[in-house]
Amino acid sequence: MAVKNAVKDGYQFDGPWMFRIIDVPDKGKCLESFCAATWIKPKRWHVAPG
């Protein structure tokens, strides 16, 4: 879901995905993923005068 929103907002993923599992004994496990990305202004965005 987050990847779909990121692509819609102009992010392009540039590298291999990396994952890590965070194990918290009393709360369970969390899977975290990340990747290098580049942001390009989407056409639907407009620059406002400063």
Short mmCIF file of N, CA and C in Angstrom, two decimals:
data_model
loop_
_atom_site.label_atom_id
_atom_site.label_comp_id
_atom_site.label_asym_id
_atom_site.label_seq_id
_atom_site.Cartn_x
_atom_site.Cartn_y
_atom_site.Cartn_z
N MET A 1 0.83 -1.19 0.00
CA MET A 1 0.00 0.00 0.00
C MET A 1 0.87 1.26 0.00
N ALA A 2 1.88 1.31 0.85
CA ALA A 2 2.73 2.50 0.91
C ALA A 2 3.50 2.69 -0.39
N VAL A 3 3.89 1.59 -1.04
CA VAL A 3 4.62 1.70 -2.30
C VAL A 3 3.73 2.31 -3.37
N LYS A 4 2.48 1.89 -3.43
CA LYS A 4 1.54 2.43 -4.43
C LYS A 4 1.36 3.93 -4.23
N ASN A 5 1.21 4.38 -2.98
CA ASN A 5 1.06 5.81 -2.71
C ASN A 5 2.35 6.56 -3.02
N ALA A 6 3.50 5.97 -2.73
CA ALA A 6 4.78 6.62 -3.00
C ALA A 6 4.98 6.82 -4.49
N VAL A 7 4.65 5.84 -5.30
CA VAL A 7 4.79 5.96 -6.75
C VAL A 7 3.86 7.04 -7.27
N LYS A 8 2.64 7.09 -6.75
CA LYS A 8 1.67 8.12 -7.16
C LYS A 8 2.19 9.51 -6.79
N ASP A 9 2.94 9.62 -5.69
CA ASP A 9 3.47 10.91 -5.25
C ASP A 9 4.82 11.25 -5.88
N GLY A 10 5.29 10.45 -6.84
CA GLY A 10 6.47 10.82 -7.61
C GLY A 10 7.76 10.12 -7.25
N TYR A 11 7.72 9.10 -6.40
CA TYR A 11 8.94 8.39 -6.05
C TYR A 11 9.21 7.26 -7.03
N GLN A 12 10.46 7.09 -7.39
CA GLN A 12 10.90 5.97 -8.23
C GLN A 12 11.93 5.20 -7.41
N PHE A 13 11.72 3.91 -7.25
CA PHE A 13 12.62 3.10 -6.44
C PHE A 13 13.80 2.65 -7.28
N ASP A 14 15.02 2.87 -6.75
CA ASP A 14 16.24 2.74 -7.55
C ASP A 14 17.15 1.56 -7.19
N GLY A 15 16.80 0.76 -6.29
CA GLY A 15 17.76 -0.27 -5.91
C GLY A 15 17.08 -1.50 -5.37
N PRO A 16 17.86 -2.42 -4.88
CA PRO A 16 17.25 -3.62 -4.30
C PRO A 16 16.57 -3.28 -2.98
N TRP A 17 15.50 -3.98 -2.72
CA TRP A 17 14.81 -3.81 -1.45
C TRP A 17 15.59 -4.53 -0.37
N MET A 18 15.66 -3.92 0.80
CA MET A 18 16.30 -4.54 1.95
C MET A 18 15.25 -4.70 3.04
N PHE A 19 15.34 -5.78 3.76
CA PHE A 19 14.36 -6.08 4.79
C PHE A 19 15.07 -6.37 6.10
N ARG A 20 14.42 -6.04 7.19
CA ARG A 20 14.91 -6.48 8.49
C ARG A 20 13.72 -6.82 9.36
N ILE A 21 13.91 -7.82 10.18
CA ILE A 21 12.86 -8.23 11.11
C ILE A 21 13.28 -7.78 12.49
N ILE A 22 12.42 -7.03 13.13
CA ILE A 22 12.66 -6.56 14.48
C ILE A 22 11.82 -7.44 15.40
N ASP A 23 12.50 -8.14 16.29
CA ASP A 23 11.82 -9.07 17.19
C ASP A 23 11.76 -8.45 18.58
N VAL A 24 10.56 -8.13 19.02
CA VAL A 24 10.34 -7.58 20.36
C VAL A 24 9.58 -8.67 21.14
N PRO A 25 10.25 -9.32 22.07
CA PRO A 25 9.66 -10.50 22.70
C PRO A 25 8.25 -10.32 23.25
N ASP A 26 7.93 -9.20 23.88
CA ASP A 26 6.60 -9.04 24.46
C ASP A 26 5.57 -8.46 23.50
N LYS A 27 6.00 -8.07 22.28
CA LYS A 27 5.06 -7.45 21.33
C LYS A 27 4.99 -8.17 19.99
N GLY A 28 5.89 -9.06 19.68
CA GLY A 28 5.87 -9.78 18.41
C GLY A 28 6.97 -9.32 17.48
N LYS A 29 6.73 -9.46 16.19
CA LYS A 29 7.75 -9.13 15.19
C LYS A 29 7.25 -8.03 14.27
N CYS A 30 8.19 -7.25 13.78
CA CYS A 30 7.88 -6.18 12.83
C CYS A 30 8.80 -6.36 11.63
N LEU A 31 8.25 -6.34 10.44
CA LEU A 31 9.05 -6.41 9.22
C LEU A 31 9.20 -4.99 8.68
N GLU A 32 10.43 -4.54 8.53
CA GLU A 32 10.71 -3.21 8.00
C GLU A 32 11.40 -3.38 6.66
N SER A 33 10.98 -2.61 5.67
CA SER A 33 11.63 -2.69 4.35
C SER A 33 11.98 -1.29 3.88
N PHE A 34 13.05 -1.19 3.10
CA PHE A 34 13.45 0.11 2.57
C PHE A 34 14.25 -0.09 1.29
N CYS A 35 14.34 0.98 0.52
CA CYS A 35 15.01 0.96 -0.77
C CYS A 35 15.44 2.38 -1.11
N ALA A 36 16.52 2.51 -1.86
CA ALA A 36 16.92 3.84 -2.35
C ALA A 36 15.84 4.34 -3.30
N ALA A 37 15.57 5.64 -3.26
CA ALA A 37 14.52 6.19 -4.11
C ALA A 37 14.89 7.59 -4.59
N THR A 38 14.30 7.96 -5.72
CA THR A 38 14.46 9.29 -6.29
C THR A 38 13.06 9.91 -6.38
N TRP A 39 12.96 11.20 -6.10
CA TRP A 39 11.66 11.86 -6.20
C TRP A 39 11.64 12.77 -7.42
N ILE A 40 10.60 12.64 -8.22
CA ILE A 40 10.38 13.49 -9.39
C ILE A 40 9.02 14.15 -9.22
N LYS A 41 8.96 15.45 -9.41
CA LYS A 41 7.70 16.17 -9.24
C LYS A 41 6.63 15.62 -10.17
N PRO A 42 5.52 15.11 -9.63
CA PRO A 42 4.44 14.62 -10.48
C PRO A 42 3.81 15.77 -11.28
N LYS A 43 3.28 15.45 -12.45
CA LYS A 43 2.66 16.47 -13.30
C LYS A 43 1.49 17.16 -12.61
N ARG A 44 0.83 16.47 -11.70
CA ARG A 44 -0.34 17.06 -11.02
C ARG A 44 0.07 18.07 -9.96
N TRP A 45 1.36 18.17 -9.64
CA TRP A 45 1.85 19.16 -8.67
C TRP A 45 2.22 20.42 -9.41
N HIS A 46 1.99 21.57 -8.80
CA HIS A 46 2.33 22.86 -9.39
C HIS A 46 3.21 23.65 -8.43
N VAL A 47 4.11 24.40 -8.97
CA VAL A 47 5.00 25.22 -8.16
C VAL A 47 4.32 26.54 -7.85
N ALA A 48 4.26 26.88 -6.57
CA ALA A 48 3.63 28.13 -6.15
C ALA A 48 4.71 29.22 -6.04
N PRO A 49 4.39 30.42 -6.44
CA PRO A 49 5.38 31.51 -6.30
C PRO A 49 5.71 31.74 -4.83
N GLY A 50 7.01 32.04 -4.56
CA GLY A 50 7.47 32.23 -3.19
C GLY A 50 7.20 33.58 -2.76
#
